[in-house]
mmCIF file of C-alpha atoms and ligand atoms in Angstrom:
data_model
loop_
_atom_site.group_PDB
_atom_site.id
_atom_site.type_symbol
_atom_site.label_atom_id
_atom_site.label_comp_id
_atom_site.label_asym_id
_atom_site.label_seq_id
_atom_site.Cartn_x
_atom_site.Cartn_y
_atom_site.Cartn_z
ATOM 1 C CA UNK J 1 76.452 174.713 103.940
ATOM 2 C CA UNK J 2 74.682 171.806 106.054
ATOM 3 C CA UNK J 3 73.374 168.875 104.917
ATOM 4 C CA UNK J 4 70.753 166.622 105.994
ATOM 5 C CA UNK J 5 71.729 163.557 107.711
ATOM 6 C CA UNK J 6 72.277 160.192 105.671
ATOM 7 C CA UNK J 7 71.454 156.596 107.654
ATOM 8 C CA UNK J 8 75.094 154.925 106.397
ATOM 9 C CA UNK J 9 73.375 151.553 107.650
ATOM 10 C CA UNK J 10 70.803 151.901 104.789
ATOM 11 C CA UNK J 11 74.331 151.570 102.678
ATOM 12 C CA UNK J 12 74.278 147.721 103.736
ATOM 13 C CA UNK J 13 71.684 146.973 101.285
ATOM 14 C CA UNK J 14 73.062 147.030 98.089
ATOM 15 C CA UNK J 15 70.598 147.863 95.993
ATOM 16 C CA UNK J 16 69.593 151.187 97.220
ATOM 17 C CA UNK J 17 72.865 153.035 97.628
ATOM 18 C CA UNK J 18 72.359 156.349 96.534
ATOM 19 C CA UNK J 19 70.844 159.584 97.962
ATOM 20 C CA UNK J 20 67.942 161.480 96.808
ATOM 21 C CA UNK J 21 69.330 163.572 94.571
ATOM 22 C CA UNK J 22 68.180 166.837 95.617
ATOM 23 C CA UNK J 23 70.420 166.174 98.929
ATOM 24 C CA UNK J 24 72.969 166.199 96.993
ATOM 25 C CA UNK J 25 75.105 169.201 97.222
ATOM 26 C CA UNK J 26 75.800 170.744 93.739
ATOM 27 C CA UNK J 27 79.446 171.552 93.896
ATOM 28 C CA UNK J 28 80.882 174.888 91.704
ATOM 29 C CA UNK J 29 81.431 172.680 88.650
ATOM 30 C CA UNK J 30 85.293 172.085 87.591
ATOM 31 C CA UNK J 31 86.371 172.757 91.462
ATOM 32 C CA UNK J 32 85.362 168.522 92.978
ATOM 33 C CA UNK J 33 88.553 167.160 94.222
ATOM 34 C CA UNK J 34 89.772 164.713 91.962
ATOM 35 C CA UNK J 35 91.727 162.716 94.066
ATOM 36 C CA UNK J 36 90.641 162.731 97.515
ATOM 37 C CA UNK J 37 92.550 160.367 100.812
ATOM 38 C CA UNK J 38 91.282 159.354 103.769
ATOM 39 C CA UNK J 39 92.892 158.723 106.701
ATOM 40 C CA UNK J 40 90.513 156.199 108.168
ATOM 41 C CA UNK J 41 90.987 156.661 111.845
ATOM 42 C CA UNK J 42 89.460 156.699 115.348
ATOM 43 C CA UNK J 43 87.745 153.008 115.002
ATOM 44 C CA UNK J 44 89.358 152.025 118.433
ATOM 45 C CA UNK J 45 88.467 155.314 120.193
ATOM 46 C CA UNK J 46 85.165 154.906 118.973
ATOM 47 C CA UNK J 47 84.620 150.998 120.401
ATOM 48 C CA UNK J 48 86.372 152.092 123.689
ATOM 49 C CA UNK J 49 83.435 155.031 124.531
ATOM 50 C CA UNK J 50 81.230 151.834 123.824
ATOM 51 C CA UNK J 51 82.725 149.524 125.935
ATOM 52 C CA UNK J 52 83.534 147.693 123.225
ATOM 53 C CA UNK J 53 86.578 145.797 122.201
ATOM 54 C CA UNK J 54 89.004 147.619 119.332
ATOM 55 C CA UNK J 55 88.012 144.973 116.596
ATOM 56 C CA UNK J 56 84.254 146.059 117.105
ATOM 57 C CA UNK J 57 85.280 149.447 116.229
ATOM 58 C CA UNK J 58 86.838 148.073 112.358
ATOM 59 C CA UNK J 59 83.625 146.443 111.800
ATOM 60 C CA UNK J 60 81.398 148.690 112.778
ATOM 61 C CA UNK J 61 83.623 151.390 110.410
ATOM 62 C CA UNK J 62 82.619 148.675 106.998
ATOM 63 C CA UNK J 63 79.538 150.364 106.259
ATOM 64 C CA UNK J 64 80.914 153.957 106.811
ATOM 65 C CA UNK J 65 83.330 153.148 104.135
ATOM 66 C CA UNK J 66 80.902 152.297 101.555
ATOM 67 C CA UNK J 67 78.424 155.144 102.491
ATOM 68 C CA UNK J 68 81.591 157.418 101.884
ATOM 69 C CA UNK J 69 82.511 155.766 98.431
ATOM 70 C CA UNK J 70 78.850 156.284 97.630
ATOM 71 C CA UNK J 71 79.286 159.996 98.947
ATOM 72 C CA UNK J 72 82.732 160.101 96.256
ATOM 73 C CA UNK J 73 80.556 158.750 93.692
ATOM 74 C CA UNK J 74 77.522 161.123 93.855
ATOM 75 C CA UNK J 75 80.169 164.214 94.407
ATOM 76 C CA UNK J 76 81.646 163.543 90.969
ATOM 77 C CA UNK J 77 85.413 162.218 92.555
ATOM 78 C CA UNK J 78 86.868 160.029 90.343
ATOM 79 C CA UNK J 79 89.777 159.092 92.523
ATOM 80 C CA UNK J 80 89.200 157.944 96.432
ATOM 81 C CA UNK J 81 92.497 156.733 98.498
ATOM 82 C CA UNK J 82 91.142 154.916 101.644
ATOM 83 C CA UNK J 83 93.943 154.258 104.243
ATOM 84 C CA UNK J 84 93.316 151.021 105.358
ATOM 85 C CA UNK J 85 96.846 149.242 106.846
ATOM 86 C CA UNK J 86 99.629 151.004 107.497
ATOM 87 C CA UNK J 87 103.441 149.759 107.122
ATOM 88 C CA UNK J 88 103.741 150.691 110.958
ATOM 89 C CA UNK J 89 100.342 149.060 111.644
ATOM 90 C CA UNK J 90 101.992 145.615 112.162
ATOM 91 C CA UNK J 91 103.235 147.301 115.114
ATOM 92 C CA UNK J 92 99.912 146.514 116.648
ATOM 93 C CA UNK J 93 98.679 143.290 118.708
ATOM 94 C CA UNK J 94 98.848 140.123 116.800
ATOM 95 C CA UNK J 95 95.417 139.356 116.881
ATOM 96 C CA UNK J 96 94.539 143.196 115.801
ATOM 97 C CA UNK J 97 96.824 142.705 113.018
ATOM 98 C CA UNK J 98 95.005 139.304 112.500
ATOM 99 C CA UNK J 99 91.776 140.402 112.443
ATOM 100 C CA UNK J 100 92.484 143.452 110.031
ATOM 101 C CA UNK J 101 93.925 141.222 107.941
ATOM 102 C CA UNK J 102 91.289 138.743 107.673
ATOM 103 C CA UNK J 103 88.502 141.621 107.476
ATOM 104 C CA UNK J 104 90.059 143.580 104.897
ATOM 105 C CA UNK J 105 90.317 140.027 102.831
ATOM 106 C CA UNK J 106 86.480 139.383 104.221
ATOM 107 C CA UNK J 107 85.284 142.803 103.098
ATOM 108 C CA UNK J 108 87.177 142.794 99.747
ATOM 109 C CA UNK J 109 85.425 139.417 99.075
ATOM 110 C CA UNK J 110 82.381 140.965 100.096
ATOM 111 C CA UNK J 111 81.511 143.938 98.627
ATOM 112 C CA UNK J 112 83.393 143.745 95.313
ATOM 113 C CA UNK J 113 79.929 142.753 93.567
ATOM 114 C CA UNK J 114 78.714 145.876 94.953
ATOM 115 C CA UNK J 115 81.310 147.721 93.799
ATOM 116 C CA UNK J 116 81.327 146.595 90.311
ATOM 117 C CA UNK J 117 77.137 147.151 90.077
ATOM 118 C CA UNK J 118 78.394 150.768 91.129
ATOM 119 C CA UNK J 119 81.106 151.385 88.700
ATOM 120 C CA UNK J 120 84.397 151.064 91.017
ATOM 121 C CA UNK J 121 87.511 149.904 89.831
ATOM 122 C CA UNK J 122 89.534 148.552 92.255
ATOM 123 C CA UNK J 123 93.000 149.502 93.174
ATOM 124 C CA UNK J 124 95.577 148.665 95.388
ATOM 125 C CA UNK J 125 98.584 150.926 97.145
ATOM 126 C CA UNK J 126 100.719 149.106 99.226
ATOM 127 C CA UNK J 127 103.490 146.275 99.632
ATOM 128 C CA UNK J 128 103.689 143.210 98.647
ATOM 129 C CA UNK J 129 106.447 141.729 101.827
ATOM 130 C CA UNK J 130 104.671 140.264 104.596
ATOM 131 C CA UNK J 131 100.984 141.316 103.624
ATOM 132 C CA UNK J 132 98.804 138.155 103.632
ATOM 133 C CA UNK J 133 98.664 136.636 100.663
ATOM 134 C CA UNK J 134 94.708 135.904 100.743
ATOM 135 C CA UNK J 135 94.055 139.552 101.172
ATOM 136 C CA UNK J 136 96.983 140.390 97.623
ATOM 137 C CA UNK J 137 94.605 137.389 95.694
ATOM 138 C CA UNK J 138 91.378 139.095 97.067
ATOM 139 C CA UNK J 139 92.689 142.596 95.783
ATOM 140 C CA UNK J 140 93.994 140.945 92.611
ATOM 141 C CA UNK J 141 90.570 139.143 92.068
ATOM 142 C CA UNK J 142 88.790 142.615 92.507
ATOM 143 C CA UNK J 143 91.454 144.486 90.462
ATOM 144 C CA UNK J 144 90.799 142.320 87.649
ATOM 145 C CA UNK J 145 87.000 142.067 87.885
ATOM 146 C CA UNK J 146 86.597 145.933 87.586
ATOM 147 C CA UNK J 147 89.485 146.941 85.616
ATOM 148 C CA UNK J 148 87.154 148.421 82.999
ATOM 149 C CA UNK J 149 85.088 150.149 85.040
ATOM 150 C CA UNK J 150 85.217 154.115 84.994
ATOM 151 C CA UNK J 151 82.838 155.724 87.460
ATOM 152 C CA UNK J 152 85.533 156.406 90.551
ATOM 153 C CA UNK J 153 88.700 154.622 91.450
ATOM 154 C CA UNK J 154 89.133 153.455 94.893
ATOM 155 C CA UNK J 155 92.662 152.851 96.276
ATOM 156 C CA UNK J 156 92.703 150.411 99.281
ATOM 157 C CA UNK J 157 96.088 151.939 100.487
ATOM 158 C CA UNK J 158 96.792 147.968 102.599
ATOM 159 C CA UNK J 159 100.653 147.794 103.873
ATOM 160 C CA UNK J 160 100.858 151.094 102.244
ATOM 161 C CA UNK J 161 103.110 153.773 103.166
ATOM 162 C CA UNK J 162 104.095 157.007 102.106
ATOM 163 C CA UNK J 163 107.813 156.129 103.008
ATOM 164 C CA UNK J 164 108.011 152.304 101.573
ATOM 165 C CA UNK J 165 106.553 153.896 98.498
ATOM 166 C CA UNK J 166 108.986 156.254 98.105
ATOM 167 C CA UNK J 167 112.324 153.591 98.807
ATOM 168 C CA UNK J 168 110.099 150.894 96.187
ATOM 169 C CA UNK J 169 110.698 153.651 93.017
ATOM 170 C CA UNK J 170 114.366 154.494 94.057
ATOM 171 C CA UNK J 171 114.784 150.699 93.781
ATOM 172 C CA UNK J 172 113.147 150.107 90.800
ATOM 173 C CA UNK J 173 115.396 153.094 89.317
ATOM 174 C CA UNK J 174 118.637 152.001 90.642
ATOM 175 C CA UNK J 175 117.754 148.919 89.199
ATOM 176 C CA UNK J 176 116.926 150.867 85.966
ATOM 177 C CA UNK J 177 120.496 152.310 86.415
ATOM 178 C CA UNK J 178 122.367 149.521 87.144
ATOM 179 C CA UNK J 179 121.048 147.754 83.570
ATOM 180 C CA UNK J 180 122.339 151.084 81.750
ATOM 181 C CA UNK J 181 118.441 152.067 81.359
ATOM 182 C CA UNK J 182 119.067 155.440 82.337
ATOM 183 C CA UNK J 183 122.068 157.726 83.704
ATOM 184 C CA UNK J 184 122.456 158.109 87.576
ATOM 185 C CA UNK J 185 122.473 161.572 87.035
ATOM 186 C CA UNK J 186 119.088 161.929 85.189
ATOM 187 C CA UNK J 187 117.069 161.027 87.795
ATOM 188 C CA UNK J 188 113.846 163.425 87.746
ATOM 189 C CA UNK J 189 110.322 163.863 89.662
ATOM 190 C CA UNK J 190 108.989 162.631 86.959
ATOM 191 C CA UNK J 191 110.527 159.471 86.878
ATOM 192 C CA UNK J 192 109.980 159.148 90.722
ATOM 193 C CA UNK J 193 106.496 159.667 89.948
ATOM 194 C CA UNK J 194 106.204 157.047 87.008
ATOM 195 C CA UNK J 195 107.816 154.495 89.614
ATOM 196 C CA UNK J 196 105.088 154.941 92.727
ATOM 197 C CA UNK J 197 102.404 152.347 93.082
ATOM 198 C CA UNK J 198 99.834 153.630 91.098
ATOM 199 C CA UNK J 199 101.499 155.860 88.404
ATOM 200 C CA UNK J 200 98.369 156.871 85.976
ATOM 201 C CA UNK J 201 96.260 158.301 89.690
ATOM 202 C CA UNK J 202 97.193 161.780 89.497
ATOM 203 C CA UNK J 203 98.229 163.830 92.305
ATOM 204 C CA UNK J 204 95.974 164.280 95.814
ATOM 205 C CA UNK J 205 94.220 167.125 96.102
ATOM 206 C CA UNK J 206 92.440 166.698 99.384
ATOM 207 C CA UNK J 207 93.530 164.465 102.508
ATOM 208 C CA UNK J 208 90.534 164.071 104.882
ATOM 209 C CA UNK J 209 91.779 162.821 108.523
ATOM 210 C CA UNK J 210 89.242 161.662 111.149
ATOM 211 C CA UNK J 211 89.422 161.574 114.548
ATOM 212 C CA UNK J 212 91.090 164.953 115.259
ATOM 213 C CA UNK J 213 94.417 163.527 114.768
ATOM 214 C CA UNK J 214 96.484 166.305 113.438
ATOM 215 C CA UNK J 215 99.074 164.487 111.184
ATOM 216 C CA UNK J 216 99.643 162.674 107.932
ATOM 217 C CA UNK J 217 101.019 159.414 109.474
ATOM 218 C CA UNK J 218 102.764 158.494 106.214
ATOM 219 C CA UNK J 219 99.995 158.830 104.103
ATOM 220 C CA UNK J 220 100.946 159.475 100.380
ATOM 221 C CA UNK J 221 104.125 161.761 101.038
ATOM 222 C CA UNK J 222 104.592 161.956 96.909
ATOM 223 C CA UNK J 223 101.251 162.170 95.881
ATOM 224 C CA UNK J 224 99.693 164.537 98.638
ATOM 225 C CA UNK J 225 102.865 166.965 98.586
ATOM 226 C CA UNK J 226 100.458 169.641 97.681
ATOM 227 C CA UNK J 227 97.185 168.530 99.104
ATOM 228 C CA UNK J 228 94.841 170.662 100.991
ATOM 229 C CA UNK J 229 94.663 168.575 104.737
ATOM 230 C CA UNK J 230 91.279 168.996 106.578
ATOM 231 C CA UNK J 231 91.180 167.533 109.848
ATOM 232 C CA UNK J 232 87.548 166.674 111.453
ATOM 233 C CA UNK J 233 86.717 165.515 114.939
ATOM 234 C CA UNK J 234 84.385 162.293 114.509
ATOM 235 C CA UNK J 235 85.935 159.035 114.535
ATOM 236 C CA UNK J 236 85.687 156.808 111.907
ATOM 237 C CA UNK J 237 82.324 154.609 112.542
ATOM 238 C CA UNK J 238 80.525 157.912 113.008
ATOM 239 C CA UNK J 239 81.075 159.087 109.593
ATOM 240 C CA UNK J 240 80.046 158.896 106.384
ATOM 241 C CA UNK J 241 79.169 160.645 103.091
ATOM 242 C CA UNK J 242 77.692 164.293 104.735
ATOM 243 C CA UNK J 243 81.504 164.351 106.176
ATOM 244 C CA UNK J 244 83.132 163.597 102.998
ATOM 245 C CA UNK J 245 80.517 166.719 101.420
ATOM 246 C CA UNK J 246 81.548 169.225 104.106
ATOM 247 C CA UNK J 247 84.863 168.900 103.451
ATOM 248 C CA UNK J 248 84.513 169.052 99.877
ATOM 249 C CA UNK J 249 82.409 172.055 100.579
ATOM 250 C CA UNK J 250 85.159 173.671 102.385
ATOM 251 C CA UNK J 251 87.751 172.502 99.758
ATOM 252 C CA UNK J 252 85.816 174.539 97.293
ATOM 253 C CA UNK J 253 86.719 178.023 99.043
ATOM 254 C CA UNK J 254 90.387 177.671 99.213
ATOM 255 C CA UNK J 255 92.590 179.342 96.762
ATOM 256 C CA UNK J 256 95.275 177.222 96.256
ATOM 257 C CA UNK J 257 98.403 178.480 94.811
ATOM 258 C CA UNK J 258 101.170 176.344 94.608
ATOM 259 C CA UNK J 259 103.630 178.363 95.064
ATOM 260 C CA UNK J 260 102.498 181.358 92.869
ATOM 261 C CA UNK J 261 100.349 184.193 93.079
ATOM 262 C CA UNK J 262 96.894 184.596 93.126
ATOM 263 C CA UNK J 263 95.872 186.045 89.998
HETATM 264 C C1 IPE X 1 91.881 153.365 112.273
HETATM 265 O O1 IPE X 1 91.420 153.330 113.577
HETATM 266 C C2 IPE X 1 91.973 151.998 111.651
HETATM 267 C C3 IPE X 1 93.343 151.544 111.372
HETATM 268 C C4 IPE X 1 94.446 152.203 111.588
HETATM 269 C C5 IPE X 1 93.473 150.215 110.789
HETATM 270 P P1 IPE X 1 92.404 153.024 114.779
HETATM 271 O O2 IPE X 1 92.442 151.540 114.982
HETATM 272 O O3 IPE X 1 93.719 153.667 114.570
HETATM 273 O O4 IPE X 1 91.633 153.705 115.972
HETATM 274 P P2 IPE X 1 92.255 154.590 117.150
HETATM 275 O O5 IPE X 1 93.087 155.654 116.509
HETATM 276 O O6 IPE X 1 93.076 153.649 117.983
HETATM 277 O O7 IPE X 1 91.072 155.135 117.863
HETATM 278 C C1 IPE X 2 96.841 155.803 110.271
HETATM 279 O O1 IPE X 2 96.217 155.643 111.497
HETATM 280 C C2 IPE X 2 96.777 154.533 109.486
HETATM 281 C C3 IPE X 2 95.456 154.166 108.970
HETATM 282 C C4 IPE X 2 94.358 154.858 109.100
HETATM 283 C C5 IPE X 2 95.419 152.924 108.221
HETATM 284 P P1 IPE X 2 97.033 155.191 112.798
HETATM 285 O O2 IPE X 2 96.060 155.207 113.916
HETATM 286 O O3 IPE X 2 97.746 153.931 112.540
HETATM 287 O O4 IPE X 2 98.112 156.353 112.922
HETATM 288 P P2 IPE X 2 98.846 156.978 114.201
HETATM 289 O O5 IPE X 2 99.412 155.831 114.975
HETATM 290 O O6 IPE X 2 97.828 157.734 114.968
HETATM 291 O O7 IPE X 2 99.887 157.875 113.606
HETATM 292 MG MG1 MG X 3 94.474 155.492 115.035
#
């Protein structure tokens, strides 16, 4: 399948968001991803072949992320993960980790009219410890805002990792155990799974990486256990919502089993 090329700048006007519908790709009904993640990545590659400084590269990746959410939306996902910070991100420069900060706060702020007008509710994967605290009441604001709304769910994964996630419910159980809540020995994947961040977003289906990276980089370990992975060569700021629709095109043709046996 191709599809014809969508201007993701057009995506910075607001009030014209969506494609023409008979772009759209028409999907085998019942086989959309659900949940869909997206590794986010290549934004510094991308401003280096420009001569560019690595900041230029997150900005110029903003309206790619909306043109993709539009993408999610007209594809019929009702669950989009965006990997945004990492918890080994703060590894980076202080004034990179400054500036993401700041711009994820910014774009929050920014676009969460937007987002409501298109139906988003706004969610939030990550940490609390050491994330800004102007970026948690920015995500809190937006949480709240769009709580009721039921068109797609987008997950700004922000000091989220797969890891931290995964230590965060064994605490809260231990706790659980410690106050005679439950026996030590009853401990089940279930009750792992009602203990992650988000415990009502059911399971990934599809992780999309950009960039040509070929790994998961701590990307929802729990949730994407069974996930199909497709890994595609542009870097961040050059895609948007035809590369989300090619890979839910090639999602479509796999058979997954989970274990079993094809039918
Ligand atoms: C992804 O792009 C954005 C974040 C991780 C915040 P990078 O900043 O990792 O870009 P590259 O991988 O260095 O090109
Ligand atoms: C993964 O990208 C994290 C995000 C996209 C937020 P990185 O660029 O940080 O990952 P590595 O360093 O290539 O594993
Ligand atoms: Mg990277």
């Amino acid at each position: 399948m191709t599809f014809e090329h969508v201007d993701s700048t057009s995506l910075e006007i607001p009030a014209a968001p969506f494609s023409d519908p008979s772009i759209i790709p028409q999907f085998p009904k019942g086989k959309v991803p659900r949940h869909i993640g997206v590794i986010m990545d290549g934004n510094g590659r991308w401003a280096q072949q420009r001569g560019l400084v690595r900041t230029q590269g997150h900005q110029a990746a903003e309206p790619v992320v909306f043109d993709i959410i539009a993408g999610a939306i007209e594809a019929g996902v009702r669950y989009l993960s965006l990997y945004t910070f990492s918890t080994e991100n703060w590894r980076r420069s202080p004034s990179e980790v400054r500036f993401l900060m700041g711009f994820s706060r910014d774009i929050i702020r920014r676009r969460v009219a937007q987002m409501d007008a298109w139906g988003v509710r706004v969610r939030w994967a990550g940490r609390r410890p050491k994330l800004w605290k102007s970026v948690i009441d920015e995500l809190e604001s937006a949480m709240e805002r769009t709580k009721h709304n039921t068109v797609i769910d987008v997950v700004f994964c922000i000091n989220y990792g797969g890891r931290a996630e995964l230590a965060d419910a064994a605490a809260a159980i231990a706790n659980e155990v410690r106050d005679g809540k439950v026996s030590g020995d009853r401990v089940t994947e279930k009750m792992i799974a009602d203990h992650l961040y988000n415990p009502d977003i059911p399971n990934c289906d599809l992780v999309i990486r950009t960039s040509g990276e070929r790994r998961v980089s701590n990307f929802l370990s729990w949730e994407a256990a069974y996930a199909e992975l497709d890994f595609v060569p542009e870097l961040f700021p050059d895609c948007g919502r035809t590369v989300l629709w090619r890979s839910i095109d090639d999602y479509v043709h796999r058979d997954r089993r989970f274990g079993g046996v094809k039918k």
